[in-house]
Tab-separated table of C-alpha atoms and ligand atoms in Angstrom:
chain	number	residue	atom	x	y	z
A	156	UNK	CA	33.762	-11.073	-13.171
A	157	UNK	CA	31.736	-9.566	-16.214
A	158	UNK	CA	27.946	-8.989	-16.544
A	159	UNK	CA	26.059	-11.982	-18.138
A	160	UNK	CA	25.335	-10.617	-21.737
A	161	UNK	CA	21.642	-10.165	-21.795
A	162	UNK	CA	19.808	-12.169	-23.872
A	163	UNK	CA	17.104	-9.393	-23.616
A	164	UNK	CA	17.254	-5.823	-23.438
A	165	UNK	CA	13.661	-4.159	-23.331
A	166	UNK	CA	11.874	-0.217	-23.091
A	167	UNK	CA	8.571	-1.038	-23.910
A	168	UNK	CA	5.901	1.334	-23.389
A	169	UNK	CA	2.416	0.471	-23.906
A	170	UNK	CA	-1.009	2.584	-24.519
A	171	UNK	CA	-3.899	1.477	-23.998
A	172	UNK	CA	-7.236	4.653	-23.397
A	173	UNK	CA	-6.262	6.109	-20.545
A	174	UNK	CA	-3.831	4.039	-19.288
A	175	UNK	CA	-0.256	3.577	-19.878
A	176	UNK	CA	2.392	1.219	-19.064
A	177	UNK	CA	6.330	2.108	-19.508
A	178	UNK	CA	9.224	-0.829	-18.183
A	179	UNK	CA	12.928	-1.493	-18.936
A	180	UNK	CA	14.588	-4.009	-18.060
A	181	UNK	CA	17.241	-6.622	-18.864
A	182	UNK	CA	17.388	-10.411	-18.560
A	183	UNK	CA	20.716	-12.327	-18.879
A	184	UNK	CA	21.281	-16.205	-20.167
A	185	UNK	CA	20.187	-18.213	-17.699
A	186	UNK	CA	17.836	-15.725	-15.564
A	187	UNK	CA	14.426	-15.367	-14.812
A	188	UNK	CA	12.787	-11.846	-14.333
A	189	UNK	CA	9.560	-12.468	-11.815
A	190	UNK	CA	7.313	-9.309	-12.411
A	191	UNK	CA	5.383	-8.534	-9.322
A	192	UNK	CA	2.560	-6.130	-8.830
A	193	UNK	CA	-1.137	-5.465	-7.933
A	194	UNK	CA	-3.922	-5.952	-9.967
A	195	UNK	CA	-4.137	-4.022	-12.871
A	196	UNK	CA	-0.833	-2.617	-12.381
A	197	UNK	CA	0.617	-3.362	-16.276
A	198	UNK	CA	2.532	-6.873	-15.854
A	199	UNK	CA	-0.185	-9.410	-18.577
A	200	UNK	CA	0.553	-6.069	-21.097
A	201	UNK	CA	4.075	-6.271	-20.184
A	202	UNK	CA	4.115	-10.178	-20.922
A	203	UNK	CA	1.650	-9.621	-23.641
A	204	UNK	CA	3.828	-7.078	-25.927
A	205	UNK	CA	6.831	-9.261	-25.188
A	206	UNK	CA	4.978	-11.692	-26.959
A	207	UNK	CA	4.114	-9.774	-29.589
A	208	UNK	CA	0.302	-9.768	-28.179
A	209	UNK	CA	-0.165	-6.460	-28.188
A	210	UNK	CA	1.570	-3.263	-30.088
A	211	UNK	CA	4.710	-1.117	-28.031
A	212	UNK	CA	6.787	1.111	-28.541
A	213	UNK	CA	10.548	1.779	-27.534
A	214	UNK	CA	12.904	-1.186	-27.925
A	215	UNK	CA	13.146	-5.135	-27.470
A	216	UNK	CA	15.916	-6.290	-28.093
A	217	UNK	CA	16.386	-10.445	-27.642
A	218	UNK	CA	20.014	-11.690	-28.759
A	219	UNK	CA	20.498	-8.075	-30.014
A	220	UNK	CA	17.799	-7.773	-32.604
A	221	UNK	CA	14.634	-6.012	-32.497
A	222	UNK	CA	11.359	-7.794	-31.831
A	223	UNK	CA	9.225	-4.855	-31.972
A	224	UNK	CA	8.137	-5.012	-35.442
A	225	UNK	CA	8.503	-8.786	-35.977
A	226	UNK	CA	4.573	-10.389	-35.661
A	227	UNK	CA	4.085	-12.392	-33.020
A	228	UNK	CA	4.596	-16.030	-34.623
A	229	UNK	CA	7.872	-15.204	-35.758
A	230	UNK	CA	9.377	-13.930	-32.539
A	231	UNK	CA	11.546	-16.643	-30.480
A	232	UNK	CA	9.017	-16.617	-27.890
A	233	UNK	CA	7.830	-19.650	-25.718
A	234	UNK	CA	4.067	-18.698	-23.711
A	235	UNK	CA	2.826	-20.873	-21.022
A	236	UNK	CA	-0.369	-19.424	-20.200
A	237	UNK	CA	-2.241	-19.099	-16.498
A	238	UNK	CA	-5.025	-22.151	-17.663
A	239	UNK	CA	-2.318	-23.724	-20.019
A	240	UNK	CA	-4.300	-23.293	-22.937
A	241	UNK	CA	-3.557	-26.583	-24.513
A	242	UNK	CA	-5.335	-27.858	-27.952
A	243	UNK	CA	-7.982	-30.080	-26.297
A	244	UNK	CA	-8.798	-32.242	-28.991
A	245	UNK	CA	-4.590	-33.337	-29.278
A	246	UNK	CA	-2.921	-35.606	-27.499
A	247	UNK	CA	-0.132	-34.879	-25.007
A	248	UNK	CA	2.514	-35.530	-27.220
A	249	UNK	CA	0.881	-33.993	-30.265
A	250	UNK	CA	0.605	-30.963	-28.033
A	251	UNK	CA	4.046	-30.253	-27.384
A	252	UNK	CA	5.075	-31.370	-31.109
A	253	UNK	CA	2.646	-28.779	-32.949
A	254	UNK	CA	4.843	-26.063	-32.379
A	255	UNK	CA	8.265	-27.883	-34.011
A	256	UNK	CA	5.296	-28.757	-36.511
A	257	UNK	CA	4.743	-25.688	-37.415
A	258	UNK	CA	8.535	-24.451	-38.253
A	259	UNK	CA	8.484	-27.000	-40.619
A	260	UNK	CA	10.248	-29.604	-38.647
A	261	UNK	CA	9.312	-33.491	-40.178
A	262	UNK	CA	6.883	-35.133	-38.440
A	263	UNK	CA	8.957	-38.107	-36.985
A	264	UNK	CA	11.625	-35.913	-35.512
A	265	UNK	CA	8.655	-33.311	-33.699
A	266	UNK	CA	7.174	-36.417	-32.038
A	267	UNK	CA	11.019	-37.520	-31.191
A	268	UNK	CA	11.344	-34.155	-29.619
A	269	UNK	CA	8.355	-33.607	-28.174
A	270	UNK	CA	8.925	-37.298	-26.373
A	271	UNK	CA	12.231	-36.332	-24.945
A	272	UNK	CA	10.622	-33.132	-23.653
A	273	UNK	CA	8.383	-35.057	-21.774
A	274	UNK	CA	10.159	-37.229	-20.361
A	275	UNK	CA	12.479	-34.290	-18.994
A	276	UNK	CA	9.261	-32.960	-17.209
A	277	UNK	CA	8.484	-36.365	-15.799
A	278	UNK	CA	5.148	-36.588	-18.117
A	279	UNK	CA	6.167	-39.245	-21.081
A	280	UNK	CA	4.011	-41.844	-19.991
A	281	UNK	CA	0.817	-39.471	-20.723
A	282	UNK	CA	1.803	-38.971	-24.559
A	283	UNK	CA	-1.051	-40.487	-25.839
A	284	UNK	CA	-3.646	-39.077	-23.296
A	285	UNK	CA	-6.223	-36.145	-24.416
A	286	UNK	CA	-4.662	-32.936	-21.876
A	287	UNK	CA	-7.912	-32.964	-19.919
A	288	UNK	CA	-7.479	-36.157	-18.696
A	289	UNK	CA	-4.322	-35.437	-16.326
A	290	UNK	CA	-4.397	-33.177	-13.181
A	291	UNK	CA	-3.479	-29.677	-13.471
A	292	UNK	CA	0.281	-30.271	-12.364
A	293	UNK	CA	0.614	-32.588	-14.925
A	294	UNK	CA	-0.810	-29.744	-17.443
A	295	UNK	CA	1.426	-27.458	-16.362
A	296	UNK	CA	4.801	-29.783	-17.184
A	297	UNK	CA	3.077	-30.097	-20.652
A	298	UNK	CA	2.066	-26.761	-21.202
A	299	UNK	CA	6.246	-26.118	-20.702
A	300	UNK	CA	7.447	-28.921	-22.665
A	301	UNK	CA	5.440	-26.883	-25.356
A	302	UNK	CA	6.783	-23.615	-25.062
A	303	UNK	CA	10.460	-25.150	-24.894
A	304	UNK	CA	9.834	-27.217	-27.624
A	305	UNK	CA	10.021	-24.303	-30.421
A	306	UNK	CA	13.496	-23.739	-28.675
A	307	UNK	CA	12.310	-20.029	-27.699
A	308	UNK	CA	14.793	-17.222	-26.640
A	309	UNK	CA	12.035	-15.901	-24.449
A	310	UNK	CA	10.203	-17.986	-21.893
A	311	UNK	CA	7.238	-16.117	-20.611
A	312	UNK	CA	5.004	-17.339	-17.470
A	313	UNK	CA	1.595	-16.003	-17.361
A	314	UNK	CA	0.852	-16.643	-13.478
A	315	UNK	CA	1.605	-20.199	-14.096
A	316	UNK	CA	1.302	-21.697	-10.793
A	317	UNK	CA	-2.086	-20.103	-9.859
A	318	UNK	CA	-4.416	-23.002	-11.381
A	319	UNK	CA	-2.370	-25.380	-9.238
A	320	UNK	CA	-4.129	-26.427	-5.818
A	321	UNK	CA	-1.491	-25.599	-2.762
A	322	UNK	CA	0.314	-29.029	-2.527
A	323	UNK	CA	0.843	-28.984	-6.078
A	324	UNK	CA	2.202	-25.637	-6.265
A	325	UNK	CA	5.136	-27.055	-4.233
A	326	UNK	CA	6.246	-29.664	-6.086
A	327	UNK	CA	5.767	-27.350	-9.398
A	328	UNK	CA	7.724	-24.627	-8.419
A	329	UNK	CA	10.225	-26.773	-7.465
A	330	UNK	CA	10.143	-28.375	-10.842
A	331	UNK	CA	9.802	-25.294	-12.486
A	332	UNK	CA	13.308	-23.933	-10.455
A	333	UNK	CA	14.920	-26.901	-12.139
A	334	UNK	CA	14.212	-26.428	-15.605
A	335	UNK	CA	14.328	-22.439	-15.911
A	336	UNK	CA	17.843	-23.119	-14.708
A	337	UNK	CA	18.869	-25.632	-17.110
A	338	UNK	CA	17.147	-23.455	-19.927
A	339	UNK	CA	19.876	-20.999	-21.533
A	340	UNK	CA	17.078	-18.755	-22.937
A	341	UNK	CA	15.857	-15.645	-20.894
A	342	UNK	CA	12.778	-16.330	-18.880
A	343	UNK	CA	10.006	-13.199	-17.570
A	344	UNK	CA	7.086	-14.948	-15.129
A	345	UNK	CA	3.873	-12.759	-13.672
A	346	UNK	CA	3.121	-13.507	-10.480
A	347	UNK	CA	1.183	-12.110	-7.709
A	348	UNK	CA	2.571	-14.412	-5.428
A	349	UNK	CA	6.127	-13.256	-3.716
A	350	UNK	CA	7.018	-16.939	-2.635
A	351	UNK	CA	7.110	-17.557	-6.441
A	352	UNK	CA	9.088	-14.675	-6.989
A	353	UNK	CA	11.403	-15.795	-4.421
A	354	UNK	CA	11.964	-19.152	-5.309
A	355	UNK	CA	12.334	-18.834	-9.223
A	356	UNK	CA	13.517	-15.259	-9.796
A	357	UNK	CA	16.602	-13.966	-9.946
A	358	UNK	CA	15.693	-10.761	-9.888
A	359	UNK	CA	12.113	-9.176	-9.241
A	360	UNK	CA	11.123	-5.981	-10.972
A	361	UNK	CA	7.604	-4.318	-9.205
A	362	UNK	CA	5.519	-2.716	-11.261
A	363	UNK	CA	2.569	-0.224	-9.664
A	364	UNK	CA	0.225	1.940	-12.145
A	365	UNK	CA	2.082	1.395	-15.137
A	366	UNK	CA	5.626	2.104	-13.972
A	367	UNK	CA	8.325	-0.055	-12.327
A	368	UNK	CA	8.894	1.012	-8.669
A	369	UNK	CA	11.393	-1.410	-7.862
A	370	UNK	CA	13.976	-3.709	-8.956
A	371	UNK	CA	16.486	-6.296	-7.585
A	372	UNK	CA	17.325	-9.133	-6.005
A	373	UNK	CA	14.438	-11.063	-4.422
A	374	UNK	CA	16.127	-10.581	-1.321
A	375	UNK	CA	17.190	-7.057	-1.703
A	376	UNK	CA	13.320	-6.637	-2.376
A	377	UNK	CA	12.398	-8.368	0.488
A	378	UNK	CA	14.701	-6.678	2.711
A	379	UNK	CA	14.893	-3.006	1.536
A	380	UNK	CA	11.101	-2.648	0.069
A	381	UNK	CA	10.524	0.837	-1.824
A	382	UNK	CA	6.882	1.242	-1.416
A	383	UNK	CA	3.856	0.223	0.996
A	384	UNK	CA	2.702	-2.281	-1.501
A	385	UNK	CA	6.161	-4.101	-1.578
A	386	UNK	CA	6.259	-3.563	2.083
A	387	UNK	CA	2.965	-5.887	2.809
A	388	UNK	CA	3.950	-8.331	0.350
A	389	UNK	CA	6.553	-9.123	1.939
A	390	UNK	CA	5.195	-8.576	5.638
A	391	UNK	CA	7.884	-6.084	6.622
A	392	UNK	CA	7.450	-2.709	8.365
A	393	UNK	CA	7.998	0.505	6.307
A	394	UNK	CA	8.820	3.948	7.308
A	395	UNK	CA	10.331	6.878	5.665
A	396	UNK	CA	12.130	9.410	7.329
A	397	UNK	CA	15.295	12.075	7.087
A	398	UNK	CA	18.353	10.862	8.749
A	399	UNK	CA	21.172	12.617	11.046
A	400	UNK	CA	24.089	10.089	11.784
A	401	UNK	CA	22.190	7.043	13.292
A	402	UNK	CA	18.666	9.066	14.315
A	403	UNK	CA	16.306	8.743	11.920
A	404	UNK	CA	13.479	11.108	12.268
A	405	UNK	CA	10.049	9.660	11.021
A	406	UNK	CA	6.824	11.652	10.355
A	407	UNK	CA	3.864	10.188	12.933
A	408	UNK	CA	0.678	10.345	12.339
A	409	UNK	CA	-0.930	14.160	12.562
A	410	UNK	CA	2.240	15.472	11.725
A	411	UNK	CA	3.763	14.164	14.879
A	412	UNK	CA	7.275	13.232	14.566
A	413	UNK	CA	9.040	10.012	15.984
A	414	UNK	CA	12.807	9.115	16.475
A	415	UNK	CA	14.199	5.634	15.200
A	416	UNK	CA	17.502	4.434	16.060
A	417	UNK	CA	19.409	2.852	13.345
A	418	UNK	CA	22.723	0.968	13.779
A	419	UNK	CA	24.866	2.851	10.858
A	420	UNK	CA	24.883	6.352	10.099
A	421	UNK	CA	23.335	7.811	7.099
A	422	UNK	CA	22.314	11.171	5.893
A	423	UNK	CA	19.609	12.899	3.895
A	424	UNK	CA	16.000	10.898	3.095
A	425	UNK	CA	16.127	7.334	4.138
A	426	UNK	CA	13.739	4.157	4.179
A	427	UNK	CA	13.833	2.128	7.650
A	428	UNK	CA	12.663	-1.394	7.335
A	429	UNK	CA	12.164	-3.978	10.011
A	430	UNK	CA	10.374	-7.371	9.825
A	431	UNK	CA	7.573	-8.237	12.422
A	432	UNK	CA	9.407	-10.734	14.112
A	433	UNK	CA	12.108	-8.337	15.470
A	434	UNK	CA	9.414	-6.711	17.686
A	435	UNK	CA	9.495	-7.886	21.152
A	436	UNK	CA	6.673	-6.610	23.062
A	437	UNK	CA	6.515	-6.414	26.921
A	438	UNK	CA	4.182	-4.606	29.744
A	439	UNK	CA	6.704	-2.788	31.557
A	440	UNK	CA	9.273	-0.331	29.752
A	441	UNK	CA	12.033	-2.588	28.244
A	442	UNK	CA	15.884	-1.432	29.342
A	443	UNK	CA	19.061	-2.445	27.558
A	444	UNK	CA	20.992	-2.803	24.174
A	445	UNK	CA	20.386	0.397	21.942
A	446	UNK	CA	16.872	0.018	21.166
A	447	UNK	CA	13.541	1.470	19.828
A	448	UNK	CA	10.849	1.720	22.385
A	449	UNK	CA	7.231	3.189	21.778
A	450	UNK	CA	4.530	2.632	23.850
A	451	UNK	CA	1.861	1.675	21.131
A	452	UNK	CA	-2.048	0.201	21.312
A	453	UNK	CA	-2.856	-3.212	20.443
A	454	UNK	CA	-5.112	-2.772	17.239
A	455	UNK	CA	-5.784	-6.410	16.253
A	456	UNK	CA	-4.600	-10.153	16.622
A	457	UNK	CA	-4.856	-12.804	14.743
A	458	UNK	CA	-3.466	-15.870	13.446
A	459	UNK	CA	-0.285	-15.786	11.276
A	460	UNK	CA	0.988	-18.790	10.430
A	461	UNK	CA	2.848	-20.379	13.584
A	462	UNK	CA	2.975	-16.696	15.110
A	463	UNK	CA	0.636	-14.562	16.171
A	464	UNK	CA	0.470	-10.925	14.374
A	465	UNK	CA	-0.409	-7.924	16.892
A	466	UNK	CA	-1.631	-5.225	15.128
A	467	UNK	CA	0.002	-1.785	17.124
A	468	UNK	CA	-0.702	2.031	16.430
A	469	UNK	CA	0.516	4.917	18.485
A	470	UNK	CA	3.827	6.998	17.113
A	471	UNK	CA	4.131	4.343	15.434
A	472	UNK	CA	2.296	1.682	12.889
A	473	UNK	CA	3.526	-1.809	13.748
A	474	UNK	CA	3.091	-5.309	13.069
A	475	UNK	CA	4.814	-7.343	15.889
A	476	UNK	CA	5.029	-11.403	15.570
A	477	UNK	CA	5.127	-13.430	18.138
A	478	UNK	CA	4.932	-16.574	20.054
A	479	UNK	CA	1.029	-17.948	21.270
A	480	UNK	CA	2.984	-18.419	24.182
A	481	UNK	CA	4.436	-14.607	24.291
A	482	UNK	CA	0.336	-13.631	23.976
A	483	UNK	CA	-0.982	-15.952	26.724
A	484	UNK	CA	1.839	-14.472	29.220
A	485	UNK	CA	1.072	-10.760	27.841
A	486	UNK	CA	-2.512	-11.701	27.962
A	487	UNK	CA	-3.085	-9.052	25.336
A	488	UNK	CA	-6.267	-7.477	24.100
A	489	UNK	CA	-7.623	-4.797	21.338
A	490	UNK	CA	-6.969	-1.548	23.375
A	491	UNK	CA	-4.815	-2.896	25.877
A	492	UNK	CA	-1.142	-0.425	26.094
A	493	UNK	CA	2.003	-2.069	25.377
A	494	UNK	CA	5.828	-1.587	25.088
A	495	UNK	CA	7.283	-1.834	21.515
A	496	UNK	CA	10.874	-2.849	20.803
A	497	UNK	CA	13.141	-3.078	18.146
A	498	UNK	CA	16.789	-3.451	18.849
A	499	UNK	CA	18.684	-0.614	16.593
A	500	UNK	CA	20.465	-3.447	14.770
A	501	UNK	CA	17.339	-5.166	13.450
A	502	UNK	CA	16.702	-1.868	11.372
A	503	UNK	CA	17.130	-1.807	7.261
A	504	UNK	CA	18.178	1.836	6.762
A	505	UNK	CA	18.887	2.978	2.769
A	506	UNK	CA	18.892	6.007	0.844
A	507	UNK	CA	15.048	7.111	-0.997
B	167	ATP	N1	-7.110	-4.147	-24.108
B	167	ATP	C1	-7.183	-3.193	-23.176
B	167	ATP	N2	-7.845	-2.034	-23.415
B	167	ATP	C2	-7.897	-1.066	-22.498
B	167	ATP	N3	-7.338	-1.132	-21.292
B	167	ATP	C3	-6.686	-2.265	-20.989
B	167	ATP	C4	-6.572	-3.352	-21.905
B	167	ATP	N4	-5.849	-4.338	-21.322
B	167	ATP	C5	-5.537	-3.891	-20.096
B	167	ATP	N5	-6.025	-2.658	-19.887
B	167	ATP	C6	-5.872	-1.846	-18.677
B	167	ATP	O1	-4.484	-1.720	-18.413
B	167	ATP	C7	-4.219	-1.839	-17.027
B	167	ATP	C8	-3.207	-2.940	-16.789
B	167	ATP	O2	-3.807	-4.187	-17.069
B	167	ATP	P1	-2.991	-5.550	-16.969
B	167	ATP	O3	-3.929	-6.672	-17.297
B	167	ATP	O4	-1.742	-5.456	-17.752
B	167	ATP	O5	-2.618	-5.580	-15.421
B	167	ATP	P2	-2.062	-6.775	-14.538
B	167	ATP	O6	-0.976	-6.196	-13.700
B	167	ATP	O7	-1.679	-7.924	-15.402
B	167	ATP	O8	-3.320	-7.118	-13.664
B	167	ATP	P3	-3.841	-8.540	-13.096
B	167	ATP	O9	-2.868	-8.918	-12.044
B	167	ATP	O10	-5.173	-8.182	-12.553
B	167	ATP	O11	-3.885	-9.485	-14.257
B	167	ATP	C9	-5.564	-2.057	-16.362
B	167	ATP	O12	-6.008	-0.823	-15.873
B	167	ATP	C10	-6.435	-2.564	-17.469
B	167	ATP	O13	-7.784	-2.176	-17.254
């Protein structure tokens, strides 16, 4: 099978006083690009000189030309904006038609495609309303028929679920999963939230103080994260180590050092990953199936989701889920000493 040609191809580095941000990365036909990162780590520039926003140089390439030096009103570029941004004093439909409008399409035939735009997002029978009567989920769908409706190359997402109120969010990101599929275009969302990532990317690219740190998969991200804030993110433990055959040796805390058992050999510097819930905890000293076994301190509990998150220090940070049930029969407390386990097989080991 070939490589989906990519309908962008970007190097952009950006300056602004004392603070630079350099990225490249590709997006194919079809794809969405979720760029992940902490605040104030480069991804609004990043959207912003894709857009044209904001002056870069290096390369972006969409359909093999360069945008760089094209302004911004002339790139094939669709924006849909964190508050959507929409003209308050149009209607819905009028809204979504300006753009056509302003390519010079005729009047009828804007409002004709505008229309069926709507009614793809599910919002055609608020044409005529002003945008600030409907709720903010209904804003959103508009805010995208919008941007599709100049038939863009390049579909950015400024953080565009984080207006939405929790229950809305759901039913918008699944919306939103449906229609960046069906849109042959190449789509780049912000996000700070990995569950977005997750859902609508198709690959994630992390970006930390200006530079990209990671990219892949969303579940080779998930699974395999590079750095501490990927690692939290996506709740998983991180430790880096050198490995000898399936001994991995970690550096402690205070320069101690501390032995992990992996279940396939590797060699050199090595990341071992392991998510809370494959730490079993017990009183007495666990025996059995290869295994990883520290005797650690509880730091903290508290509430994490259905689970409950122990908070562990030692040899060894770790984050340990498990059951109410599990804590009531451990009868755990800050301070208390506890048994650690992680069965060798429940390790991610890969290469720095
Ligand atoms: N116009 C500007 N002039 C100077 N510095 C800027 C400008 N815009 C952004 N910056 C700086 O560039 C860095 C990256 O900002 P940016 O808004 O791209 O980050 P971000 O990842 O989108 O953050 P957030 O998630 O908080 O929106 C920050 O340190 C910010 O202060």
């Amino acid at each position: 099978m070939t490589a989906p040609v990519p309908v962008v191809d970007a190097h952009l580095v950006v300056h602004h006083p004392g603070f630079t941000v350099e990225t490249r990365f590709q997006v194919a036909s079809g794809h969405v690009l979720a760029l992940l990162g902490p605040n104030g780590a480069g991804k609004s520039t990043v959207l912003r000189a894709l857009a044209g926003l904001l002056p870069a140089q290096g390369h972006l390439r969409v359909d093999g030309v360069d945008l760089l030096s094209v302004p911004a009103e002339r790139r094939p570029v669709g924006f849909v904006f964190q508050d959507f941004l929409l003209f308050p004093h149009l209607t819905v439909v009028e809204n979504v038609a300006f753009g056509p409008r302003c390519q010079g399409m005729p009047a009828r035939q804007a409002r004709r495609l505008a229309l069926d735009l709507l009614t793809d997002m599910g919002v055609a029978e608020y044409a005529r309303a002003r945008p600030r009567t409907l709720s903010g989920g209904q804003q959103q769908r508009v805010a995208l028929a919008r941007a599709l409706a100049t038939r863009p190359r390049l579909l950015l997402l400024d953080e565009p679920m984080a207006a939405l109120d929790a229950d809305t969010r759901m039913s918008v990101r699944a919306m939103l999963r449906c229609r960046l599929t069906a849109f042959s275009g190449a789509t780049v969302l912000v996000t700070h939230d990995p569950l977005d990532a997750m859902v609508l990317a198709d690959r994630v690219l992390v970006l930390e103080d200006g530079v990209s740190v990671q990219e892949g998969t969303p579940g080779d991200v998930a699974r395999r994260p590079r750095t501490d804030y990927v690692a939290r993110l996506v709740g998983v433990n991180l430790y880096r180590g050198r490995a000898a055959g399936t001994r991995v040796q970690l550096a402690g805390p205070h320069g101690s050092a501390v032995a992990l058992t992996v279940a396939s050999p590797h060699d050199g510097e090595v990341f071992a990953a392991f998510p809370p819930h494959a730490v079993a905890l017990y009183r007495e000293r666990p025996h059995g199936s290869p295994r990883n076994t520290w005797l650690l301190t509880v730091d903290g509990v508290e509430r994490f989701g259905p689970h409950v998150r122990v908070r562990l220090s030692g040899a060894v940070e770790v984050n340990a889920d498990i059951t109410a049930a599990a804590l009531a029969d451990l009868s755990l407390r800050p301070g208390d000493r506890v048994w650690a386990a992680v069965k060798a097989t429940e390790v991610e080991c890969y290469p720095v």
